[in-house]
PDB file of C-alpha atoms in Angstrom:
ATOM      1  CA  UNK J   1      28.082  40.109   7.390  1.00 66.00           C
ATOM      2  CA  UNK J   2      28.654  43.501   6.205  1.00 86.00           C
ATOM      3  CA  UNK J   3      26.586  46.657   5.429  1.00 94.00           C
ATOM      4  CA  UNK J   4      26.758  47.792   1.853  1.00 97.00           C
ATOM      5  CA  UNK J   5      25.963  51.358   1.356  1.00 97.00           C
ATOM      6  CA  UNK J   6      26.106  52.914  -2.091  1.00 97.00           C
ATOM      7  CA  UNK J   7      26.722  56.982  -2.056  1.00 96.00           C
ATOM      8  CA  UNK J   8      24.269  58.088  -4.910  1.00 92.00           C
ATOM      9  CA  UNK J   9      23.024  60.991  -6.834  1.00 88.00           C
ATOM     10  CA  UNK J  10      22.518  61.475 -10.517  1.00 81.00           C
ATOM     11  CA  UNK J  11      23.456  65.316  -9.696  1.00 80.00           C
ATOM     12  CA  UNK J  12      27.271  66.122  -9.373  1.00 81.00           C
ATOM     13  CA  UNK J  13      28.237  68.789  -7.113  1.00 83.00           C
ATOM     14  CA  UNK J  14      26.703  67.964  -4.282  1.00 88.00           C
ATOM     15  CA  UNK J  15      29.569  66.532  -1.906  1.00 91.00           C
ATOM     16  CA  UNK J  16      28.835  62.229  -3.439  1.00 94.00           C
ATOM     17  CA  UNK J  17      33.085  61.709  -3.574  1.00 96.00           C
ATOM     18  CA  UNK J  18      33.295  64.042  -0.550  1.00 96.00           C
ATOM     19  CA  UNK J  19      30.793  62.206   1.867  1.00 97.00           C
ATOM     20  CA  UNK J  20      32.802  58.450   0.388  1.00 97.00           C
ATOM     21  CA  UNK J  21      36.386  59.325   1.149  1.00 98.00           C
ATOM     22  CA  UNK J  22      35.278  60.944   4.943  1.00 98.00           C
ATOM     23  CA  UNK J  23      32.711  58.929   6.001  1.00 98.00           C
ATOM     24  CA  UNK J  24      34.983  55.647   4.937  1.00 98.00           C
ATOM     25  CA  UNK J  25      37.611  56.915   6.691  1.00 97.00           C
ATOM     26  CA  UNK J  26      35.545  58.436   9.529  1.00 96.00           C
ATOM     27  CA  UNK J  27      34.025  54.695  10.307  1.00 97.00           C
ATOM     28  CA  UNK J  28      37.391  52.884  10.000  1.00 96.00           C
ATOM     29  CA  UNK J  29      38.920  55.233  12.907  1.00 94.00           C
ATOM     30  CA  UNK J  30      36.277  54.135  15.088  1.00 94.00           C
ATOM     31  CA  UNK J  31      37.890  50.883  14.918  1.00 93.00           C
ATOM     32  CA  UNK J  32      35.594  48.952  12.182  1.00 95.00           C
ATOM     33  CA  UNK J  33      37.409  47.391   9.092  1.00 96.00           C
ATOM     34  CA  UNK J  34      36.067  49.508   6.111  1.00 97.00           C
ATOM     35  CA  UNK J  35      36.054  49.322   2.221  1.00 98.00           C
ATOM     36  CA  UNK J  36      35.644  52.290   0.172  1.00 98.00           C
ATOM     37  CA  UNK J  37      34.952  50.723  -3.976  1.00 98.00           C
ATOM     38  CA  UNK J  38      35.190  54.124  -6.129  1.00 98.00           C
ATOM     39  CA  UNK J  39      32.980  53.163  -9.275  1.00 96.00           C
ATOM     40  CA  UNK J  40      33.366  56.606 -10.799  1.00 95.00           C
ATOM     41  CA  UNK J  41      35.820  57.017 -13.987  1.00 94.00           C
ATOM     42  CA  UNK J  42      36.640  60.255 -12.505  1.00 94.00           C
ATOM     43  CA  UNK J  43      38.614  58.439 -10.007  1.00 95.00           C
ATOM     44  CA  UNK J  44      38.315  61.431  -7.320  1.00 95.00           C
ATOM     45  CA  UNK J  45      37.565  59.244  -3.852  1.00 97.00           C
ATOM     46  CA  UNK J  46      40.851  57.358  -5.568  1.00 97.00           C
ATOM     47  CA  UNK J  47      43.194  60.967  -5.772  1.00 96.00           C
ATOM     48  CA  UNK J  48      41.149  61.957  -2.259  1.00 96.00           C
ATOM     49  CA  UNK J  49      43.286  59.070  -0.829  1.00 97.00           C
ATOM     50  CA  UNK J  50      46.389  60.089  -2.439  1.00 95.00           C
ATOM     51  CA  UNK J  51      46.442  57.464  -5.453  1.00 96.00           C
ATOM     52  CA  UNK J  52      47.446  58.749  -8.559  1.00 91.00           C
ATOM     53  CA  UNK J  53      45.398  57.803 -11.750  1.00 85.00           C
ATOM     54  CA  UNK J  54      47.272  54.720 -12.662  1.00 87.00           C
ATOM     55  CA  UNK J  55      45.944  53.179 -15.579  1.00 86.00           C
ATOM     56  CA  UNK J  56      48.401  49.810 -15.614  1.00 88.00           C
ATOM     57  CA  UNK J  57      46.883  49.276 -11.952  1.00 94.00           C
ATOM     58  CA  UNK J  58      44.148  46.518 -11.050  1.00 96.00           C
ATOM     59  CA  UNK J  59      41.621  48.581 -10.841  1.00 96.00           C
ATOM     60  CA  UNK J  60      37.327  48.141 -10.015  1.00 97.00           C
ATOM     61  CA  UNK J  61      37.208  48.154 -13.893  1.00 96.00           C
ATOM     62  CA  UNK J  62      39.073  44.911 -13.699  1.00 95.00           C
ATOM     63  CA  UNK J  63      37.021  43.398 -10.814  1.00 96.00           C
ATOM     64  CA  UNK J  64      33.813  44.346 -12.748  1.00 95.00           C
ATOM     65  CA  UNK J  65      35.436  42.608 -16.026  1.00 93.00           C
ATOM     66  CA  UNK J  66      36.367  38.964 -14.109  1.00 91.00           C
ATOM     67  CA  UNK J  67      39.981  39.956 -14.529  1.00 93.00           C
ATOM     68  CA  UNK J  68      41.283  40.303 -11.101  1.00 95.00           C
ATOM     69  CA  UNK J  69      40.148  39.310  -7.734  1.00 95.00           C
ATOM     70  CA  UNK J  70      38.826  41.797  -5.322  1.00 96.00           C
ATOM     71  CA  UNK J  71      41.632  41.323  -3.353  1.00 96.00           C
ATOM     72  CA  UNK J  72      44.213  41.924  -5.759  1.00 96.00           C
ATOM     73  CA  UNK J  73      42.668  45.285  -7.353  1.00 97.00           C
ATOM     74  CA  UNK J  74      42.613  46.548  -3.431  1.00 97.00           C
ATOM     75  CA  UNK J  75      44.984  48.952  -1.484  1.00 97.00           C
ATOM     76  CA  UNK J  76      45.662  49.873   1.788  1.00 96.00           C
ATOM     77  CA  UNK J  77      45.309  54.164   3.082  1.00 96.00           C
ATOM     78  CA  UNK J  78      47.250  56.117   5.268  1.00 94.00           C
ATOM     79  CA  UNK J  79      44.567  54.755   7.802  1.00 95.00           C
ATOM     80  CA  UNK J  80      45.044  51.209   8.495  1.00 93.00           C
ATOM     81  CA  UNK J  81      41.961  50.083   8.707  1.00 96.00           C
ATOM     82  CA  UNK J  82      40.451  51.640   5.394  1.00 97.00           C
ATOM     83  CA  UNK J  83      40.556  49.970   2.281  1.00 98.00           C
ATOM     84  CA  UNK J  84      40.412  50.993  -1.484  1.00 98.00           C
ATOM     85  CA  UNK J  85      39.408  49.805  -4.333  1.00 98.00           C
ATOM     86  CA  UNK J  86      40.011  52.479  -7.189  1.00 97.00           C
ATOM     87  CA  UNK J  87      38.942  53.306 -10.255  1.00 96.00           C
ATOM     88  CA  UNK J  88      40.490  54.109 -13.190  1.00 93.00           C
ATOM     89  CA  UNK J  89      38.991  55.868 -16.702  1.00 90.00           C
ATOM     90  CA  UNK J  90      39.040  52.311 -18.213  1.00 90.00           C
ATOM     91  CA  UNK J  91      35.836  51.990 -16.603  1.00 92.00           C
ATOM     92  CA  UNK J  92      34.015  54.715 -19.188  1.00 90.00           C
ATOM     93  CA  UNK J  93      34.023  51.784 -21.875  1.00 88.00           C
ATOM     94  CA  UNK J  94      32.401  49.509 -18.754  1.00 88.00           C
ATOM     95  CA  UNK J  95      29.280  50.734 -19.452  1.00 84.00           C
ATOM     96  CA  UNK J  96      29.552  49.441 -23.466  1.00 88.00           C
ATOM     97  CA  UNK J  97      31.909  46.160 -22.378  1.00 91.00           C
ATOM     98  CA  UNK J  98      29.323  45.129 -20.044  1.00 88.00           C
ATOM     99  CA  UNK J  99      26.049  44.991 -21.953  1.00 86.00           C
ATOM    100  CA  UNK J 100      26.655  41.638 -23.722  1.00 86.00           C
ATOM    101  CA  UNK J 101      27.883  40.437 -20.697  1.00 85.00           C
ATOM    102  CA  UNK J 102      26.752  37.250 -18.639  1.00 86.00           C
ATOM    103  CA  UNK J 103      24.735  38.467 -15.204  1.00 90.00           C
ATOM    104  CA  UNK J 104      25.902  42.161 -16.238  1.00 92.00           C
ATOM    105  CA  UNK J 105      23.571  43.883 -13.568  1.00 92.00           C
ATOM    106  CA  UNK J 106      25.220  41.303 -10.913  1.00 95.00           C
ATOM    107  CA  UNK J 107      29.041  41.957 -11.333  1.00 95.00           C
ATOM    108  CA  UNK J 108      29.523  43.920  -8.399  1.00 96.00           C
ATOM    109  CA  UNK J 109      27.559  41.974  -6.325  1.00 96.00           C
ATOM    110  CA  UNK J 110      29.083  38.317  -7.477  1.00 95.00           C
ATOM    111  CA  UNK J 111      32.080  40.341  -6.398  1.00 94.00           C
ATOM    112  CA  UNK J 112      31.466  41.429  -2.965  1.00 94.00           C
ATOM    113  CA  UNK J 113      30.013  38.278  -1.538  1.00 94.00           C
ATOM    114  CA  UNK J 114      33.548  36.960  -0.661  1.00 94.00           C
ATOM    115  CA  UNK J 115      34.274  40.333   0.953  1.00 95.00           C
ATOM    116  CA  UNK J 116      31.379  40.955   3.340  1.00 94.00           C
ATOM    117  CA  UNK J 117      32.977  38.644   6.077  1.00 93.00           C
ATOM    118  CA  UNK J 118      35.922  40.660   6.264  1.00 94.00           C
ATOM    119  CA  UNK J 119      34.202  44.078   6.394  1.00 96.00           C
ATOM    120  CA  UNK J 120      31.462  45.516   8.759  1.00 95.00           C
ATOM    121  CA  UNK J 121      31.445  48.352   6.282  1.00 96.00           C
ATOM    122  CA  UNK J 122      31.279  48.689   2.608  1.00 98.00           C
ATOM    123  CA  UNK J 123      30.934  51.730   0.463  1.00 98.00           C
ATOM    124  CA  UNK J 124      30.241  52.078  -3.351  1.00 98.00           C
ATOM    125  CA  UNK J 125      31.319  55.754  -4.599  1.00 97.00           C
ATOM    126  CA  UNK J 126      29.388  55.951  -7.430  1.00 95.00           C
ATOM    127  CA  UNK J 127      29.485  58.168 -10.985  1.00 92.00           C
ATOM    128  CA  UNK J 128      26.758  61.214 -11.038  1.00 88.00           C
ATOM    129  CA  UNK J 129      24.430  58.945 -13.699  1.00 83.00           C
ATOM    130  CA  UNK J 130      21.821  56.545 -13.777  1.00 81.00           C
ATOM    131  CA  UNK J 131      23.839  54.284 -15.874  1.00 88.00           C
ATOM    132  CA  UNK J 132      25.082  50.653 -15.646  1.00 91.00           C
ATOM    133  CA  UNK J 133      27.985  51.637 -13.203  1.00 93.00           C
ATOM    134  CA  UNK J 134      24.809  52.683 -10.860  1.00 92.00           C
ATOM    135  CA  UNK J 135      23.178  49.845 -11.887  1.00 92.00           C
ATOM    136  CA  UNK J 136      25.356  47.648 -10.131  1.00 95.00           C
ATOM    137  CA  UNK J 137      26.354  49.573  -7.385  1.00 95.00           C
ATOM    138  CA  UNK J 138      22.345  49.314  -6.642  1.00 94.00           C
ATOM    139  CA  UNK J 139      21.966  46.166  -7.353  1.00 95.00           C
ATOM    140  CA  UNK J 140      24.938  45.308  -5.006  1.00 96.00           C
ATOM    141  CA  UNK J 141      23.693  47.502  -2.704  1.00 96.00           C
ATOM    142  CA  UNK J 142      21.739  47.085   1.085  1.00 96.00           C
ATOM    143  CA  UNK J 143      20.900  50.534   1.496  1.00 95.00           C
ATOM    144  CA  UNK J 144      21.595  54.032  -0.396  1.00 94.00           C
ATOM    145  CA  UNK J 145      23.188  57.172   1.273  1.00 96.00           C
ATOM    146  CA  UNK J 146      22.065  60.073  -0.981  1.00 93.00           C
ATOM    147  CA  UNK J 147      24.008  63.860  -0.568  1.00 93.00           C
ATOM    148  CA  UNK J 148      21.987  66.560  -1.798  1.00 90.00           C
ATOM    149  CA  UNK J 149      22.008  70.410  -1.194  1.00 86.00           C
ATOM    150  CA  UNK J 150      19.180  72.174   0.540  1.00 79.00           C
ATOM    151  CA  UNK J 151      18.190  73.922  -2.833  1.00 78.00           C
ATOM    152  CA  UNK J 152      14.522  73.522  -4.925  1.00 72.00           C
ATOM    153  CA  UNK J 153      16.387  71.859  -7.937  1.00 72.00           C
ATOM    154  CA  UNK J 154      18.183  69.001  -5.301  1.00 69.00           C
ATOM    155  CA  UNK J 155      14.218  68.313  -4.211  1.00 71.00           C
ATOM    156  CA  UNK J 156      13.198  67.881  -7.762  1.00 72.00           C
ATOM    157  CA  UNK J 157      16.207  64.985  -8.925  1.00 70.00           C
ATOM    158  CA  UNK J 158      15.107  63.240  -5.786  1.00 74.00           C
ATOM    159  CA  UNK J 159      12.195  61.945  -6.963  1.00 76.00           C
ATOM    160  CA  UNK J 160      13.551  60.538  -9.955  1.00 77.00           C
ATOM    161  CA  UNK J 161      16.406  58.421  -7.447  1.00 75.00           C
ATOM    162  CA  UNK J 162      13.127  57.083  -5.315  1.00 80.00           C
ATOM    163  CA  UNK J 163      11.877  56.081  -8.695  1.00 84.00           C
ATOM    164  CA  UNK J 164      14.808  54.403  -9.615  1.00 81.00           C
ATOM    165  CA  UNK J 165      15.512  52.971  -6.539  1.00 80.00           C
ATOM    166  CA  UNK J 166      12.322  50.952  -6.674  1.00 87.00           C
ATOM    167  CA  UNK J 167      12.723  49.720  -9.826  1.00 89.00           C
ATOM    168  CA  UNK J 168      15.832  48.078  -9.484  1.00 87.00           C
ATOM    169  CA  UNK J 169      14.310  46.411  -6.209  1.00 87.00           C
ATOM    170  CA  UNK J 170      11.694  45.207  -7.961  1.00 91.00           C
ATOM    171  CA  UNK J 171      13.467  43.616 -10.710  1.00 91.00           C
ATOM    172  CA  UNK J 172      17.075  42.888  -8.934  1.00 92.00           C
ATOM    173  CA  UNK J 173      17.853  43.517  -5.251  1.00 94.00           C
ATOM    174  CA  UNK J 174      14.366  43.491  -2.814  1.00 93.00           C
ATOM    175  CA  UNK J 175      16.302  43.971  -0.033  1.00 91.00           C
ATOM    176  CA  UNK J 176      17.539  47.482  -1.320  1.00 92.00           C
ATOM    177  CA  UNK J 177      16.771  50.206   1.394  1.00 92.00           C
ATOM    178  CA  UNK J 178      17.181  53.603   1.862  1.00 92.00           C
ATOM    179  CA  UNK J 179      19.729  53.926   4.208  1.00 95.00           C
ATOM    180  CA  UNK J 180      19.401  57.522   4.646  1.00 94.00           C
ATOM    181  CA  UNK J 181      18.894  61.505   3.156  1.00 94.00           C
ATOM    182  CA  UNK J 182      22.217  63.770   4.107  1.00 95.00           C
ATOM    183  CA  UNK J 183      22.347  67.355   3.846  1.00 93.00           C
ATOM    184  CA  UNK J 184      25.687  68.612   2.464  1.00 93.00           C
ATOM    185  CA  UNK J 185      27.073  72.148   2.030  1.00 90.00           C
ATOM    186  CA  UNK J 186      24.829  72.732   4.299  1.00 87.00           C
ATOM    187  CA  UNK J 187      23.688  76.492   6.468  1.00 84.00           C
ATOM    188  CA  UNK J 188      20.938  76.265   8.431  1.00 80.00           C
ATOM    189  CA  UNK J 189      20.812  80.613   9.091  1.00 79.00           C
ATOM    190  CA  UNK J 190      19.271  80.218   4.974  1.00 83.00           C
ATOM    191  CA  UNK J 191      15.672  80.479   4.874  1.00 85.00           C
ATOM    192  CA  UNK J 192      15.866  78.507   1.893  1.00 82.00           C
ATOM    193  CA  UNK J 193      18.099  75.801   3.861  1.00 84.00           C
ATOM    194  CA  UNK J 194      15.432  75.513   6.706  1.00 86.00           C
ATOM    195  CA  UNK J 195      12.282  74.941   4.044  1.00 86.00           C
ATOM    196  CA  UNK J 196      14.469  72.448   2.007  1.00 85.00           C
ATOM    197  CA  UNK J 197      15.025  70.701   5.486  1.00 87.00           C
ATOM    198  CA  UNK J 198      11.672  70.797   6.643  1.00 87.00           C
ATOM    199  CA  UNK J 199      10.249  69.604   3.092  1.00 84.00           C
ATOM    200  CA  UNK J 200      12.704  66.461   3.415  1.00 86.00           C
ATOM    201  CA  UNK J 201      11.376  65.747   6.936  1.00 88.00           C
ATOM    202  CA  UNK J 202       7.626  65.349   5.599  1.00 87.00           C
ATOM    203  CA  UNK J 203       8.858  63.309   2.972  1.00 84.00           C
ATOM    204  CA  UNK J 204      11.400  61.137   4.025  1.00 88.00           C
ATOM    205  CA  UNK J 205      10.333  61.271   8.031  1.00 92.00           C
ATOM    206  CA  UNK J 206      13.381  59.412   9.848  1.00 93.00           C
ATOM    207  CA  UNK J 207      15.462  58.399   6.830  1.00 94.00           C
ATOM    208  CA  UNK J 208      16.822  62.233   6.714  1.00 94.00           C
ATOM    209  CA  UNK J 209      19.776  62.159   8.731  1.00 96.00           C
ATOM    210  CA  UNK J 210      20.085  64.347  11.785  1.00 95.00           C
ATOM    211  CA  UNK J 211      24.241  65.287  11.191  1.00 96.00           C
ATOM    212  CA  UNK J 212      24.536  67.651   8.483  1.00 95.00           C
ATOM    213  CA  UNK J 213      27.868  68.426   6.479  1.00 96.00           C
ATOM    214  CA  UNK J 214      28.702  72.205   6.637  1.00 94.00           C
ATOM    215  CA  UNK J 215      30.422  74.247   4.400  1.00 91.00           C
ATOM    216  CA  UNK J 216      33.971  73.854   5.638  1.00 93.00           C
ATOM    217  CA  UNK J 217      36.896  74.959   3.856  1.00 94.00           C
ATOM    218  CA  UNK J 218      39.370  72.509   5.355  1.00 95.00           C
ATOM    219  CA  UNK J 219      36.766  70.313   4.400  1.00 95.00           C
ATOM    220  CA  UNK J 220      37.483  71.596   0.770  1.00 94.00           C
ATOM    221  CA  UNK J 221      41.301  71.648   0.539  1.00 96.00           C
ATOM    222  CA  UNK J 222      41.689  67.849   2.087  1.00 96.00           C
ATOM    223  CA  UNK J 223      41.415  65.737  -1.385  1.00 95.00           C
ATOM    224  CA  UNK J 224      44.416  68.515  -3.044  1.00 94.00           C
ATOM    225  CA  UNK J 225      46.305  66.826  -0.104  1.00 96.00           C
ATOM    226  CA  UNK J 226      45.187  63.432  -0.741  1.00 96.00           C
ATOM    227  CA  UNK J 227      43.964  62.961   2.745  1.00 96.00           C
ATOM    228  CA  UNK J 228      40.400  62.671   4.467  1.00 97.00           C
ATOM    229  CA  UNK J 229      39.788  66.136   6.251  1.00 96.00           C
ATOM    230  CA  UNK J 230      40.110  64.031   9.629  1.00 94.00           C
ATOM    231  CA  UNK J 231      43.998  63.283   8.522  1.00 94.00           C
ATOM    232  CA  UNK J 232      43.962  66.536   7.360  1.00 95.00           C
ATOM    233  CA  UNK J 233      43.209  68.837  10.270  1.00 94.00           C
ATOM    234  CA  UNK J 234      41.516  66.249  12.514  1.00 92.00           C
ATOM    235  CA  UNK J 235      40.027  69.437  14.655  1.00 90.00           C
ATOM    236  CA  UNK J 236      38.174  71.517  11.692  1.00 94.00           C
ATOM    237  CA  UNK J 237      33.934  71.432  11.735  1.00 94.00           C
ATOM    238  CA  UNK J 238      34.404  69.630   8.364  1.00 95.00           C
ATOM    239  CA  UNK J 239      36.378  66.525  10.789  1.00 95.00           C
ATOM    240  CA  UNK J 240      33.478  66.841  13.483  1.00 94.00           C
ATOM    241  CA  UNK J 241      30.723  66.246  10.946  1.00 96.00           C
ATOM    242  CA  UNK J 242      31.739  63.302   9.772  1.00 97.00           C
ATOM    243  CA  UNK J 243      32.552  61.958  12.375  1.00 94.00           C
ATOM    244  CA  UNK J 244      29.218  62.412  14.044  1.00 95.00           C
ATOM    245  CA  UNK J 245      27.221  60.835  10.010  1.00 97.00           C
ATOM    246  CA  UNK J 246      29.763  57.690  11.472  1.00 97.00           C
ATOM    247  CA  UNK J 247      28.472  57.808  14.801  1.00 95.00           C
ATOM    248  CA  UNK J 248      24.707  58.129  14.009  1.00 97.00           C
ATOM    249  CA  UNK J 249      24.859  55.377  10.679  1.00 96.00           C
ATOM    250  CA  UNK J 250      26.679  52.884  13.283  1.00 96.00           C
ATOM    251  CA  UNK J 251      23.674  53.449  15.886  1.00 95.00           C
ATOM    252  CA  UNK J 252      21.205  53.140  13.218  1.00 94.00           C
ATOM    253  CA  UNK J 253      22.994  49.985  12.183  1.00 93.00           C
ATOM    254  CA  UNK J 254      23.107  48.766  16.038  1.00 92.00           C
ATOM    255  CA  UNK J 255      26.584  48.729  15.954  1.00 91.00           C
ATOM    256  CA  UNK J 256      28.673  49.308  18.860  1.00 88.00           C
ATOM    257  CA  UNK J 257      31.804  51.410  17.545  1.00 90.00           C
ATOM    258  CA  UNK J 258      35.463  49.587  19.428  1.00 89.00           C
ATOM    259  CA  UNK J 259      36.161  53.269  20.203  1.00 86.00           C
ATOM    260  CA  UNK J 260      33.148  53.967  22.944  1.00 81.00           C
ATOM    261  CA  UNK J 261      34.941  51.749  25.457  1.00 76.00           C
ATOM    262  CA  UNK J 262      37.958  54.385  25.292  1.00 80.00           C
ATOM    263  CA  UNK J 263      35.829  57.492  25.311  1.00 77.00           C
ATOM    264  CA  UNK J 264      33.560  56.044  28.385  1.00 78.00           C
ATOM    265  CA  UNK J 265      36.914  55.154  30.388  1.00 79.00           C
ATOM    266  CA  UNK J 266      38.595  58.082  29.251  1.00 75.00           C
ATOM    267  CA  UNK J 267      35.229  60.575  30.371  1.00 76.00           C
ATOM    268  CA  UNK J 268      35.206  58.462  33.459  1.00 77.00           C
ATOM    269  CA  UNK J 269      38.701  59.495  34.793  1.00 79.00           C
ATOM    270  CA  UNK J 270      38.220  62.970  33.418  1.00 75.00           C
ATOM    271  CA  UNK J 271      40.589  63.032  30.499  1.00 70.00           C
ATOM    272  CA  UNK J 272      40.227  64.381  27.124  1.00 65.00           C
ATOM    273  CA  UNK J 273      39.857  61.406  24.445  1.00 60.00           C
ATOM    274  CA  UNK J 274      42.145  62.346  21.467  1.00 60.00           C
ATOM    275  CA  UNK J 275      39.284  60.690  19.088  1.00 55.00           C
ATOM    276  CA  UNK J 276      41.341  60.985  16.148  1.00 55.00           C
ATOM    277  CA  UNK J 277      44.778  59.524  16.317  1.00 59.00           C
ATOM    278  CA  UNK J 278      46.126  61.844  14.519  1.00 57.00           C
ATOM    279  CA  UNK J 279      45.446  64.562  17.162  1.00 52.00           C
ATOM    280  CA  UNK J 280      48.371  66.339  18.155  1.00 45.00           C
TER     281      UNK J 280
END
């Protein structure tokens, strides 16, 4: 069975599309069959991986709506392993479609159960609003990865998403768990970054995430290229970072990546382990 993880935070701007397309695509080059779903009308995790905004394709509006399959409405990346499921700006009249609809909260999730045996990992890019999109995406959800800045204003919105969060596993999904706090954009020489960081340790104790995503400008330029930064330039900090968020969620998750058995051998006999494939 598979590991859902929805990517949430009712702020924009603080690296929600970024951490979906890289960490998706970070995970599925260690090997692991991965779904990214983007929920977000915006569509950006679906131009990220060099889709265009097609609005005659199946689309996660059309799963949501009982109209296709998950399996139709999906395509395959430049990475093999990575799947998509994109969005499209149908899904801003979702939100209205959906209210008089049968099990509304429990779309996504009726929609995902056939999926989980295929995929170790599944994640949910979701819109920047507590809304019905959200609503779903949590209710579909086993655990919540939540990006945030290490600003005062970042502290303040979390409280809110903690709030929400156990409401809608009270009255939908119990098993919903915080899968983890991640620091994007992220300079630890700040003061500021460093008292941010230390107030999220007190408060969230292990659930903050020891990799943090820095500022990286290759980092930045990869989704005008329609590419994950570790297609992009798989040797910038940007690359490194998320690959080592892949590394620690699949150790939290007791999950052995396929790729250790190549970078033990490959340490063993002294040679360096192109981790990336696209490594030249």
């Amino acid at each position: 069975m598979s590991k859902v993880i929805a990517i949430v935070n009712q702020k924009g701007g603080v690296g929600k599309t970024t951490t979906a397309i890289n960490l998706s695509a970070a995970i599925a080059l260690e090997g692991l069959d991965t779904l990214l779903i983007d929920i977000d009308p915006q569509a950006n995790s679906t131009g990220g991986l060099g889709f265009g905004r097609d609005e005659d394709r199946a689309s996660t509006y059309d799963v949501l709506m009982h109209a296709v399959s998950p399996d139709a409405a999906m395509l395959t990346t430049e990475i093999g392993t990575l799947k998509l499921i994109p969005s499209s700006k149908n899904l801003i009249g979702a939100t209205i479609e959906l209210i008089q609809a049968d099990r509304r909260e429990f779309r996504l999730r009726d929609a995902l159960a056939p999926l989980r045996e295929k995929f170790p990992f599944i994640l949910l890019d979701c819109p920047p609003a507590l809304d019905l999109l959200t609503l779903n995406a949590l209710t579909a959800a086993d655990g919540l990865l939540v990006p945030m800045q290490a600003e005062y204003f970042a502290l303040e919105g979390i409280s809110e998403l903690v709030s929400t969060m156990d409401k809608v596993a009270q009255a939908f999904n119990p098993d919903l768990a915080l899968e983890g706090v991640l620091m994007t954009m992220y300079d630890e020489r700040t003061n500021l970054a460093q008292q941010v960081t230390a107030n999220l340790q007190e408060f969230f104790g292990d659930k903050l995430l020891k990799t943090t995503i820095p500022r990286n400008v290759r980092l930045a330029e990869a989704p005008s290229h329609g590419k994950p930064v570790m297609v992009y330039d798989p040797r910038s900090r940007g690359s490194d970072a998320y690959r080592d968020l892949a590394l620690e969620l699949l150790e939290r998750n007791g999950i052995k990546s396929p790729k250790a058995k190549e970078r033990a051998a490959a340490e063993k006999k002294g040679v360096e382990f192109k981790f990336w494939p696209y490594n030249k």
